[in-house]
Amino acid sequence: MRAGNPAQARSGGVERLTPAGDPLLAAKFAVPAVPRTHVGRNRLLDRLTEGTKGPLTVVTGPAGAGKTTLAAAWAATRPSPGPVVWLTAENDDSAPGVFWTYVLGAFHCHQVPLPDSVGIPSHTGDVDHSLLVRLAAELARLPQPVVLVLDGLERVPGRGVASGLEFVLDHAGPQLRLVLISRVDPPLRLHRYRAEGQICEIRGAELAFTGHETSLLLRRHGLSPSPESVGALTSRTEGWAAGLRLCALAMQQADDAEQFARSFAASQNAVADYLIAEVLEAQPAATRDLLVRTSILDHIHPQLANALTAREDAEWILARLVHANAFVEPIGDTPWRRCHPLFAEVLRAHLHSRRPGLVPQLHHQAARWFAGNDRPSEALKHAAAAGDWGYAAALLVDHLAVGNCLTGPDTHRLEQLFSAMPEDLPGVAPALVLAACALARGEAASGGAYLDRAEELLGSTGAPEERLTCALLRLLVLGGGGGGGDTDTDGTAAEALAARTRDLMEQVAAPQLQRHPEIEALRRYGRACALQLAGRLGDARAAFTEALDVCTAESAPEVRCHCLGRLALAEALCGSLRAAGRHASEGLDTAKAYGITPSRCPGSCHLALAVVAADQGDLQGARRHLGHAVDAGEAHDPVVAVETAVLHARLELAFGQAGSALDILDAVQAIHAGEPAQRMAVARSAVHLARGDAAAAIAALQAGGPGGPAHTVALSAAHLAAGECEEAMRLLASIDGQQDMSVADQVRVRLLEAQAATLDKDAAAAVGLLGRAINTARPERLRAPFTDAGLWLRHLLTSTPETADLQSWLTGRPGDAEPLVVEHISPREHDVLLCAAQMMSTQEIADDLHLSVNTVKTHLNSIYRKLSVSRRSQAVRRAREVGIL
């Protein structure tokens, strides 16, 4: 049944009056109109229908949650068990006599017959109990149930009215169905109704709009929202109905509705007036002051609120705000509270506009409170907001948390936080934090300069935390190639510094150290990087493996990823290609699992995979991984920079671009010592040899100074190419049997010996040496040394029948998918291949390249031989397989 005519506030033609003699206001009996843009939410309407089958339904939520609109929509659209009697309570109705007069007036207004014998209250301040008895008795005699909706019940505080409602509800029997709408829980004994299963409760969380309902609401306002804007608004308002409606109205007027939906500030502006008028200004002065002062906080603790307001009753005030659904919510079963995000932003804007000078002072007080309560992360945030950089830096150092600038979930936040700290700020702690931030950006040299300043200020004194932080960062600077003039060419300085860092760790409090496992992870990682930079690949592999033992993904995810990448790179350079591939893939998987951004994802993982692919003959895969490594932006690291350039040059050389290969190597910043210099020298010599300039190859190696086995093998190859076979063999004999030779160098030694044997016309010895080389290379599927060997190997394979089994592995037939190109395709042959891939005839190729037909045929035959094919279509397919096309 629907509600009656609310204009009828008379009974028997006589106007009804309050005990004070005032006429009843008919507007209070009117069921509110449902807005044109209303979204009927069946899940809630069904709850109300179910609730009115029982005696009591309570709908509570903050201002603007949609409580009244929900009940009005239900009254207008859903069947009810009987007449719906509506009363909107106001502040003037708080006196029991006035309230019950309006209740009786509502029954008469909505044509629910109650006899005059029920009576009316005679006094404003109270109501005679017998009147309530008569009312309950008459309601129990009604022929059908009646639904009494009391809206705005929070405006009628006090136990007097509530006890009367309970009495009438309990004694009217099943004929009275009471629906209470309020911002706060009505002061009834709700626990009793819950225990008896006689209550239906609809709370603020259920009133919140879902994403689908938000989309419907926006469309009702004539908007066409994208899923992104719907999600943004729903999340930002947390489904608050009034906020969404206000945003929808503002979007109608906006030039770019989608941009409005994405802007938090726009949403804040749209609801600011409502929240200030309906929530903030409705509070007492003390409560308003607390809300505004604590708006600088993400979460509010009563003790912290007391500290910011110089009060002692914050706990009571916050509890009252939670109870009143005043956009303050509890956080679990803790004393912490939170404001609705939009309300918090409005409060912050109010604070900044009304009392801007108070903001730094509040952040300063919050920083001290958080620090004193062992919450350094929050203390740092507020110290930075207060511009108290010296205190913020000291907090980070004193808590041994500088490592968090380099790894862990706070890395990006800390880097952004301290990006505003002045570089000339005096003191040890600021210098140490600036050094850590520089290292996080990959600027080892800048980090070293800041450490020089810190060490000068420290002298021989300083707190253990400062000295430990300084030693750790110095080790990381050394491993990153930022040692300046004191470059650690053999790793001894790194070993000593790692030991000193470990000793300093023993001087700080053990519980404090246990809270920062990343310190030991970074110590081991820094040592391993320095050893790798010094060319001690075997020791570096062992050191990275040791570092992984303490670099858990939970405590130091970025360090673990970089450890895996650098270990994989060291393994790849040592020829342990399978292990390198496993560790590099694990590093990338870890980065993905822990949400490490692409800018922080270790390029060494991709670089290691690129080296593996190149060494196994997959040039196309090598190019793809190399591109990912370059995109990762780790070129600041000397090891990664050098290996990136070396591999890039190798790939250019594989496609006959010797000039481009040299340009790539020349573009790398000058490195005058250590393993990187040797690697560059070996790479340059390979380019010169490919160009047929053995003298230039020897000169490049001699300019790099004496080096390890790879340097000696390259020098031997250059002398052999120069016709100096005796010198080449002498050099190989000097390193034969060395323990630190990589798999690739071992293979190259056998190949050079095989090449020398072919020069001596000793085919049998050459085939034997080739077999030994293949047996060494086969477990790792290492093919690059054979690709780089040159024409002599092709002649040996084609002219010696007993090499058929060896040739099947080298050329990728029959078992392996990746064919081997033993001899490089020249630039002109590459041009001919491109034309052939376009289905051009021999004459068309000749005309296009300005060559004779016979020259084109010569190039094609050379291409067939190099690619181990017999037809043009096979050549094009094979060239695409190996990445030439």
mmCIF file with all atom_site columns, C-alpha atoms in Angstrom, residues 646 662 665 671-690 693-722 724 727-728 731-732 735 745 748 752:
data_model
loop_
_atom_site.group_PDB
_atom_site.id
_atom_site.type_symbol
_atom_site.label_atom_id
_atom_site.label_alt_id
_atom_site.label_comp_id
_atom_site.label_asym_id
_atom_site.label_entity_id
_atom_site.label_seq_id
_atom_site.pdbx_PDB_ins_code
_atom_site.Cartn_x
_atom_site.Cartn_y
_atom_site.Cartn_z
_atom_site.occupancy
_atom_site.B_iso_or_equiv
_atom_site.pdbx_formal_charge
_atom_site.auth_seq_id
_atom_site.auth_comp_id
_atom_site.auth_asym_id
_atom_site.auth_atom_id
_atom_site.pdbx_PDB_model_num
ATOM 1  C CA . VAL A 1 646 ? 81.015  -5.721  -26.895 1.00 0.00 ? 646 VAL A CA 1
ATOM 2  C CA . LEU A 1 662 ? 84.179  -0.042  -34.214 1.00 0.00 ? 662 LEU A CA 1
ATOM 3  C CA . LEU A 1 665 ? 83.179  0.366   -29.192 1.00 0.00 ? 665 LEU A CA 1
ATOM 4  C CA . ILE A 1 671 ? 88.235  2.840   -19.704 1.00 0.00 ? 671 ILE A CA 1
ATOM 5  C CA . HIS A 1 672 ? 91.958  2.685   -19.123 1.00 0.00 ? 672 HIS A CA 1
ATOM 6  C CA . ALA A 1 673 ? 92.418  -0.228  -16.746 1.00 0.00 ? 673 ALA A CA 1
ATOM 7  C CA . GLY A 1 674 ? 90.981  -3.421  -15.353 1.00 0.00 ? 674 GLY A CA 1
ATOM 8  C CA . GLU A 1 675 ? 88.894  -6.135  -16.907 1.00 0.00 ? 675 GLU A CA 1
ATOM 9  C CA . PRO A 1 676 ? 86.595  -3.756  -18.849 1.00 0.00 ? 676 PRO A CA 1
ATOM 10 C CA . ALA A 1 677 ? 89.623  -2.349  -20.687 1.00 0.00 ? 677 ALA A CA 1
ATOM 11 C CA . GLN A 1 678 ? 90.730  -5.889  -21.590 1.00 0.00 ? 678 GLN A CA 1
ATOM 12 C CA . ARG A 1 679 ? 87.272  -6.796  -22.837 1.00 0.00 ? 679 ARG A CA 1
ATOM 13 C CA . MET A 1 680 ? 87.220  -3.716  -25.059 1.00 0.00 ? 680 MET A CA 1
ATOM 14 C CA . ALA A 1 681 ? 90.663  -4.507  -26.413 1.00 0.00 ? 681 ALA A CA 1
ATOM 15 C CA . VAL A 1 682 ? 89.659  -8.080  -27.285 1.00 0.00 ? 682 VAL A CA 1
ATOM 16 C CA . ALA A 1 683 ? 86.490  -6.818  -29.003 1.00 0.00 ? 683 ALA A CA 1
ATOM 17 C CA . ARG A 1 684 ? 88.465  -4.281  -31.068 1.00 0.00 ? 684 ARG A CA 1
ATOM 18 C CA . SER A 1 685 ? 90.978  -6.909  -32.120 1.00 0.00 ? 685 SER A CA 1
ATOM 19 C CA . ALA A 1 686 ? 88.109  -9.142  -33.354 1.00 0.00 ? 686 ALA A CA 1
ATOM 20 C CA . VAL A 1 687 ? 86.816  -6.318  -35.540 1.00 0.00 ? 687 VAL A CA 1
ATOM 21 C CA . HIS A 1 688 ? 90.272  -5.642  -37.005 1.00 0.00 ? 688 HIS A CA 1
ATOM 22 C CA . LEU A 1 689 ? 90.766  -9.348  -37.707 1.00 0.00 ? 689 LEU A CA 1
ATOM 23 C CA . ALA A 1 690 ? 87.412  -9.489  -39.497 1.00 0.00 ? 690 ALA A CA 1
ATOM 24 C CA . ASP A 1 693 ? 94.088  -6.171  -40.452 1.00 0.00 ? 693 ASP A CA 1
ATOM 25 C CA . ALA A 1 694 ? 96.103  -8.430  -38.142 1.00 0.00 ? 694 ALA A CA 1
ATOM 26 C CA . ALA A 1 695 ? 98.564  -5.649  -37.280 1.00 0.00 ? 695 ALA A CA 1
ATOM 27 C CA . ALA A 1 696 ? 95.754  -3.400  -36.041 1.00 0.00 ? 696 ALA A CA 1
ATOM 28 C CA . ALA A 1 697 ? 94.371  -6.309  -34.020 1.00 0.00 ? 697 ALA A CA 1
ATOM 29 C CA . ILE A 1 698 ? 97.747  -6.852  -32.331 1.00 0.00 ? 698 ILE A CA 1
ATOM 30 C CA . ALA A 1 699 ? 98.108  -3.127  -31.664 1.00 0.00 ? 699 ALA A CA 1
ATOM 31 C CA . ALA A 1 700 ? 94.655  -2.955  -30.071 1.00 0.00 ? 700 ALA A CA 1
ATOM 32 C CA . LEU A 1 701 ? 95.515  -5.794  -27.720 1.00 0.00 ? 701 LEU A CA 1
ATOM 33 C CA . GLN A 1 702 ? 98.896  -4.367  -26.823 1.00 0.00 ? 702 GLN A CA 1
ATOM 34 C CA . ALA A 1 703 ? 97.272  -1.000  -26.044 1.00 0.00 ? 703 ALA A CA 1
ATOM 35 C CA . GLY A 1 704 ? 95.074  -2.785  -23.511 1.00 0.00 ? 704 GLY A CA 1
ATOM 36 C CA . GLY A 1 705 ? 98.111  -4.059  -21.640 1.00 0.00 ? 705 GLY A CA 1
ATOM 37 C CA . PRO A 1 706 ? 98.676  -7.592  -20.384 1.00 0.00 ? 706 PRO A CA 1
ATOM 38 C CA . GLY A 1 707 ? 95.501  -9.469  -19.555 1.00 0.00 ? 707 GLY A CA 1
ATOM 39 C CA . GLY A 1 708 ? 93.972  -12.821 -18.749 1.00 0.00 ? 708 GLY A CA 1
ATOM 40 C CA . PRO A 1 709 ? 93.387  -15.913 -20.875 1.00 0.00 ? 709 PRO A CA 1
ATOM 41 C CA . ALA A 1 710 ? 90.843  -14.218 -23.182 1.00 0.00 ? 710 ALA A CA 1
ATOM 42 C CA . HIS A 1 711 ? 93.386  -11.501 -23.988 1.00 0.00 ? 711 HIS A CA 1
ATOM 43 C CA . THR A 1 712 ? 96.090  -14.102 -24.685 1.00 0.00 ? 712 THR A CA 1
ATOM 44 C CA . VAL A 1 713 ? 93.787  -16.174 -26.900 1.00 0.00 ? 713 VAL A CA 1
ATOM 45 C CA . ALA A 1 714 ? 92.856  -13.074 -28.907 1.00 0.00 ? 714 ALA A CA 1
ATOM 46 C CA . LEU A 1 715 ? 96.526  -12.118 -29.262 1.00 0.00 ? 715 LEU A CA 1
ATOM 47 C CA . SER A 1 716 ? 97.338  -15.638 -30.434 1.00 0.00 ? 716 SER A CA 1
ATOM 48 C CA . ALA A 1 717 ? 94.573  -15.423 -33.061 1.00 0.00 ? 717 ALA A CA 1
ATOM 49 C CA . ALA A 1 718 ? 95.954  -12.105 -34.296 1.00 0.00 ? 718 ALA A CA 1
ATOM 50 C CA . HIS A 1 719 ? 99.508  -13.473 -34.613 1.00 0.00 ? 719 HIS A CA 1
ATOM 51 C CA . LEU A 1 720 ? 98.233  -16.556 -36.409 1.00 0.00 ? 720 LEU A CA 1
ATOM 52 C CA . ALA A 1 721 ? 96.334  -14.326 -38.852 1.00 0.00 ? 721 ALA A CA 1
ATOM 53 C CA . ALA A 1 722 ? 99.569  -12.387 -39.371 1.00 0.00 ? 722 ALA A CA 1
ATOM 54 C CA . GLU A 1 724 ? 103.275 -15.783 -37.068 1.00 0.00 ? 724 GLU A CA 1
ATOM 55 C CA . GLU A 1 727 ? 104.400 -16.938 -31.706 1.00 0.00 ? 727 GLU A CA 1
ATOM 56 C CA . ALA A 1 728 ? 100.701 -17.839 -31.696 1.00 0.00 ? 728 ALA A CA 1
ATOM 57 C CA . LEU A 1 731 ? 101.113 -17.755 -26.447 1.00 0.00 ? 731 LEU A CA 1
ATOM 58 C CA . LEU A 1 732 ? 98.638  -20.638 -26.298 1.00 0.00 ? 732 LEU A CA 1
ATOM 59 C CA . ILE A 1 735 ? 97.946  -20.459 -20.755 1.00 0.00 ? 735 ILE A CA 1
ATOM 60 C CA . ASP A 1 745 ? 88.457  -19.662 -24.408 1.00 0.00 ? 745 ASP A CA 1
ATOM 61 C CA . ARG A 1 748 ? 89.075  -21.151 -29.066 1.00 0.00 ? 748 ARG A CA 1
ATOM 62 C CA . LEU A 1 752 ? 93.480  -22.072 -33.059 1.00 0.00 ? 752 LEU A CA 1
#
